[in-house]
């Protein structure tokens, strides 16, 4: 089975990472590549590392350019996917890497993003545990629309969901995530210039002001089967890619770290991309670069009776493009791991 794939927004970081993965996918033929302001330029001008596609000319992002493909990935800014997707047929699998279809609550969309609410699509986090004992993977098979999670909620959700799902912690979670600058995209922004980022770590979106907060709340409430309160703080670090998340919450009962780790290990035992580390090992972003892995460690702060979970991902791979390819595989009945590396790049 060979599927033809189009990528809208191919000149951006997410689009480039998608193409890097799709080039190694055994069942994919890469078709039209589009961009907005970069239309008419060669892909190699924006992604010189994608040598096999360097001579491809980027087309305008229009429905006409994207039609006729089995799969269309929309790696576009928030608010740009919904109208375009509405002009693509139901026989096309559309995978949206933006936020347009992630939230199930229209009021939350209006508060955090504004503009017309386009409705929710099946949520593309296959490993998310659900109250009935299943996981979200089942909701992604044979669908024709998928909303890929945000990069922060991908690692943060998988860090906390097993504890909420099993009632280990109170539904009051604190999440702090340190990320690299590629998470902000390729647009030129003064605060992301090298001179501003190098040698400096800075928090932003503090006090519940980041747009991924309602997505965290939505995911973790689903896992817990009840409303979960989430305090989320993102931190920008002087590195190009990766997210290291620290999440904590009060324990509901006295448990030691070994017992908690056993619950996490059981939850993720069959997951090809989620790895619970042995005692004494701690996640690092460097260990996940270029891979579709989520690396997790858990412990208990005995004095405060709080669970502490550390998780690392590559924000561009599992956090964005890798998650999108994983969802494509599930939706089309392909092997879930096809085209997705489980080894990182080091040093």
XYZ file of C-alpha atoms in Angstrom:
347
model
C 0.000 0.000 0.000
C 1.465 3.344 -1.074
C -0.248 6.596 -0.105
C 0.350 10.009 -1.644
C 0.943 12.791 0.854
C 0.791 16.581 0.587
C 2.282 18.923 3.180
C 0.902 22.439 3.604
C 3.340 24.713 5.409
C 6.353 22.748 4.212
C 8.838 25.592 4.709
C 8.320 25.781 8.501
C 9.954 23.722 11.226
C 7.002 21.358 11.619
C 6.703 20.914 7.859
C 10.414 20.211 7.541
C 10.321 17.636 10.314
C 7.314 15.970 8.683
C 9.213 15.650 5.424
C 12.298 14.260 7.173
C 10.156 11.467 8.628
C 8.073 10.877 5.499
C 11.222 10.407 3.405
C 11.949 7.225 5.376
C 8.359 5.965 5.462
C 8.055 2.753 3.421
C 4.434 3.380 2.393
C 4.543 7.068 1.440
C 5.040 8.970 -1.788
C 5.527 12.691 -1.196
C 3.379 14.824 -3.469
C 2.671 18.539 -3.425
C 4.486 20.818 -0.989
C 2.982 24.223 -0.278
C 3.801 27.382 1.644
C 2.408 30.847 2.194
C 4.859 33.686 1.692
C 7.554 31.236 0.572
C 5.568 29.889 -2.371
C 7.600 29.802 -5.563
C 10.898 29.125 -3.817
C 12.772 25.788 -3.697
C 12.383 23.711 -0.546
C 16.164 23.474 -0.209
C 16.295 27.206 0.470
C 14.406 26.585 3.712
C 15.472 23.030 4.589
C 18.914 22.351 3.112
C 19.113 19.118 5.146
C 16.285 17.590 3.063
C 18.541 16.846 0.107
C 16.193 14.480 -1.799
C 13.537 17.211 -1.941
C 15.766 20.266 -2.232
C 14.772 21.047 -5.833
C 11.018 20.874 -5.205
C 9.269 24.211 -5.751
C 6.780 25.221 -3.089
C 3.260 25.861 -4.378
C 0.650 28.236 -2.992
C -1.449 26.732 -0.208
C -4.790 26.283 -1.946
C -7.418 23.530 -1.928
C -6.671 22.889 -5.607
C -3.006 22.199 -4.855
C -3.840 19.788 -2.035
C -6.682 17.824 -3.611
C -5.985 14.432 -5.159
C -3.762 13.206 -2.312
C -4.584 10.394 0.071
C -3.265 12.379 3.036
C -2.914 16.121 3.618
C -0.886 17.413 6.562
C -1.704 20.978 7.589
C 1.358 22.474 9.300
C -0.151 25.943 9.381
C -0.529 28.753 11.936
C -3.505 28.497 14.251
C -6.725 29.661 12.639
C -5.693 28.741 9.091
C -6.535 25.030 8.962
C -10.290 24.866 9.404
C -11.365 26.723 6.263
C -8.878 24.852 4.108
C -9.838 21.451 5.545
C -13.489 22.190 4.849
C -12.687 22.311 1.144
C -11.048 18.874 1.086
C -13.168 15.785 0.546
C -14.108 13.238 3.180
C -12.115 10.630 1.267
C -8.906 12.508 2.134
C -7.219 11.975 5.504
C -6.523 15.462 6.873
C -4.083 15.696 9.777
C -4.032 19.134 11.410
C -0.887 20.058 13.336
C -2.420 23.353 14.470
C -4.868 24.064 17.273
C -8.018 24.568 15.196
C -9.639 21.240 16.061
C -8.061 20.225 19.401
C -10.514 21.715 21.884
C -13.926 20.179 22.506
C -15.239 23.240 24.354
C -16.303 26.128 22.126
C -16.091 28.588 25.029
C -12.487 27.553 25.667
C -11.667 28.132 21.996
C -13.174 31.605 22.038
C -11.333 32.517 25.238
C -7.889 31.233 24.257
C -7.808 31.645 20.479
C -10.765 33.716 19.324
C -12.458 33.612 15.958
C -14.976 31.064 14.736
C -14.971 27.698 16.498
C -14.478 24.921 13.925
C -15.369 21.946 16.118
C -13.244 19.133 17.502
C -11.672 16.261 15.584
C -10.450 12.935 17.021
C -7.545 13.832 19.284
C -4.228 12.442 18.130
C -2.582 11.188 21.320
C -2.791 7.389 20.940
C -1.310 6.586 24.361
C -3.781 8.686 26.393
C -5.460 6.373 28.957
C -9.254 6.695 29.209
C -11.559 6.012 32.175
C -13.033 2.851 30.620
C -9.602 1.182 30.550
C -8.977 1.783 26.860
C -6.619 4.295 25.270
C -7.191 6.996 22.680
C -5.620 4.843 19.960
C -8.959 3.184 19.253
C -10.552 6.514 18.326
C -7.940 7.102 15.615
C -8.463 4.007 13.489
C -10.188 4.490 10.127
C -10.891 8.206 10.694
C -10.429 10.899 8.056
C -9.750 13.860 10.331
C -7.195 14.056 13.169
C -6.139 16.918 15.454
C -2.516 16.525 16.516
C -1.818 17.618 20.123
C 0.272 20.601 21.052
C 3.909 19.882 21.890
C 3.618 20.834 25.560
C 0.468 18.754 26.214
C 1.996 15.724 24.485
C 4.769 15.181 27.039
C 2.943 16.757 29.956
C -0.219 14.707 29.483
C 1.631 11.415 29.251
C 3.639 12.365 32.336
C 0.575 12.793 34.544
C -2.251 10.776 32.996
C -1.397 7.364 34.534
C -1.441 8.834 38.049
C -4.798 10.539 37.490
C -6.242 7.515 35.702
C -5.472 5.260 38.669
C -6.411 7.763 41.370
C -2.870 8.125 42.707
C -3.015 11.913 42.905
C -5.426 14.705 43.631
C -6.899 16.444 40.554
C -4.695 19.493 41.128
C -1.588 19.403 38.927
C 1.363 21.744 38.501
C 3.331 21.547 35.240
C 6.541 23.388 34.363
C 7.987 22.737 30.897
C 11.335 23.904 29.560
C 11.498 24.120 25.770
C 13.787 25.039 22.904
C 13.181 27.970 20.597
C 11.961 25.926 17.601
C 8.614 25.563 19.372
C 7.840 29.159 18.441
C 8.158 28.471 14.720
C 10.279 30.151 12.054
C 8.737 33.607 12.056
C 11.243 36.325 12.962
C 10.613 37.567 16.501
C 12.988 39.868 18.407
C 12.831 37.893 21.657
C 13.924 34.739 19.804
C 17.030 36.195 18.195
C 20.238 34.379 19.056
C 21.527 37.355 21.045
C 18.383 37.266 23.193
C 18.134 33.506 23.719
C 21.748 32.426 24.186
C 22.854 32.446 27.802
C 19.351 33.183 29.088
C 16.410 31.169 30.442
C 13.058 32.935 30.646
C 9.502 32.079 31.642
C 6.547 33.257 29.580
C 2.801 32.752 29.537
C 2.966 32.760 33.344
C -0.091 32.580 35.582
C -2.226 30.340 33.398
C -1.818 32.552 30.334
C -0.490 29.997 27.819
C -2.866 28.713 25.141
C -2.010 25.083 25.836
C -3.527 25.314 29.325
C -7.078 24.336 28.244
C -5.654 21.425 26.268
C -3.882 20.159 29.379
C -7.090 20.507 31.348
C -9.107 18.712 28.677
C -6.687 15.787 28.402
C -6.090 15.233 32.085
C -9.786 15.556 32.931
C -10.503 12.827 30.377
C -7.875 10.568 31.916
C -9.153 11.180 35.452
C -12.853 10.997 34.660
C -13.338 14.230 36.596
C -12.395 17.887 36.363
C -8.655 18.448 36.842
C -7.079 21.800 37.693
C -3.796 22.495 35.876
C -1.288 25.257 36.586
C 1.077 25.415 33.592
C 4.257 27.463 33.227
C 6.401 27.291 30.058
C 10.086 28.234 30.118
C 12.270 29.074 27.110
C 15.811 27.680 27.210
C 18.795 28.376 24.913
C 18.524 25.206 22.821
C 16.959 24.550 19.417
C 14.643 21.652 20.261
C 13.320 19.495 23.068
C 10.939 19.804 26.026
C 11.687 18.754 29.600
C 8.547 18.691 31.735
C 8.320 18.524 35.517
C 4.839 17.756 36.799
C 3.708 17.290 40.386
C 0.542 16.765 42.402
C -0.456 15.686 45.937
C -0.698 11.938 46.467
C -4.027 10.525 47.600
C -2.377 7.803 49.708
C 1.015 6.896 51.082
C 3.055 5.241 48.303
C 6.752 4.948 47.677
C 8.536 5.638 44.412
C 8.892 1.948 43.523
C 5.142 1.350 43.760
C 4.390 4.394 41.618
C 7.025 3.433 39.064
C 5.464 -0.023 38.796
C 2.098 1.532 37.931
C 3.683 3.687 35.232
C 5.646 0.747 33.853
C 2.466 -1.324 33.619
C 0.533 1.509 31.959
C 3.116 1.987 29.221
C 4.466 -1.568 28.939
C 3.092 -2.101 25.430
C 3.692 1.400 24.108
C 6.430 1.534 21.456
C 7.283 5.195 22.060
C 6.823 5.714 25.814
C 9.668 4.538 28.025
C 9.737 4.538 31.829
C 13.347 4.677 32.946
C 14.844 2.423 35.617
C 15.460 3.791 39.084
C 18.280 6.318 39.208
C 17.997 7.390 35.559
C 16.517 10.763 34.654
C 15.165 12.017 31.322
C 17.175 14.439 29.225
C 16.113 16.264 26.095
C 19.358 15.245 24.373
C 18.353 11.584 24.587
C 15.181 12.222 22.559
C 16.484 14.445 19.734
C 15.185 13.166 16.406
C 13.182 10.316 17.948
C 9.471 9.786 18.523
C 10.098 8.766 22.119
C 8.684 10.017 25.392
C 11.107 9.272 28.239
C 9.662 9.318 31.769
C 10.836 8.985 35.354
C 8.699 9.175 38.504
C 9.449 9.630 42.162
C 7.773 10.625 45.428
C 8.658 13.674 47.499
C 8.149 12.030 50.870
C 8.192 15.209 52.945
C 5.440 16.904 50.928
C 3.632 13.691 49.893
C 3.700 14.757 46.252
C 4.226 12.753 43.110
C 6.942 14.190 40.860
C 7.187 13.145 37.204
C 9.869 14.162 34.707
C 9.292 13.658 30.969
C 11.411 14.509 27.935
C 10.419 14.682 24.277
C 11.641 16.225 21.043
C 9.063 18.955 20.478
C 9.354 18.685 16.688
C 9.162 14.892 16.512
C 6.845 13.254 19.054
C 5.605 16.719 20.001
C 4.499 17.605 16.470
C 5.482 15.852 13.235
C 6.150 12.400 14.676
C 2.816 12.436 16.446
C 1.182 13.391 13.142
C 2.790 10.503 11.255
C 1.852 8.115 14.069
C -1.774 9.229 13.713
C -1.646 8.816 9.938
C -0.417 5.263 10.383
C -3.263 4.415 12.741
C -5.930 6.059 10.593
C -4.817 4.186 7.467
C -4.197 0.825 9.114
C -0.434 0.983 8.545
C 2.055 -0.264 11.154
C 1.956 2.373 13.881
C 5.737 2.673 14.064
C 6.327 3.006 10.315
C 8.650 5.891 9.455
C 9.154 6.795 13.125
C 12.602 6.496 14.747
C 12.937 5.169 18.271
C 16.601 6.078 18.466
C 17.837 9.602 19.007
C 20.851 11.494 17.691
C 23.855 11.957 19.966
C 25.993 13.745 20.923
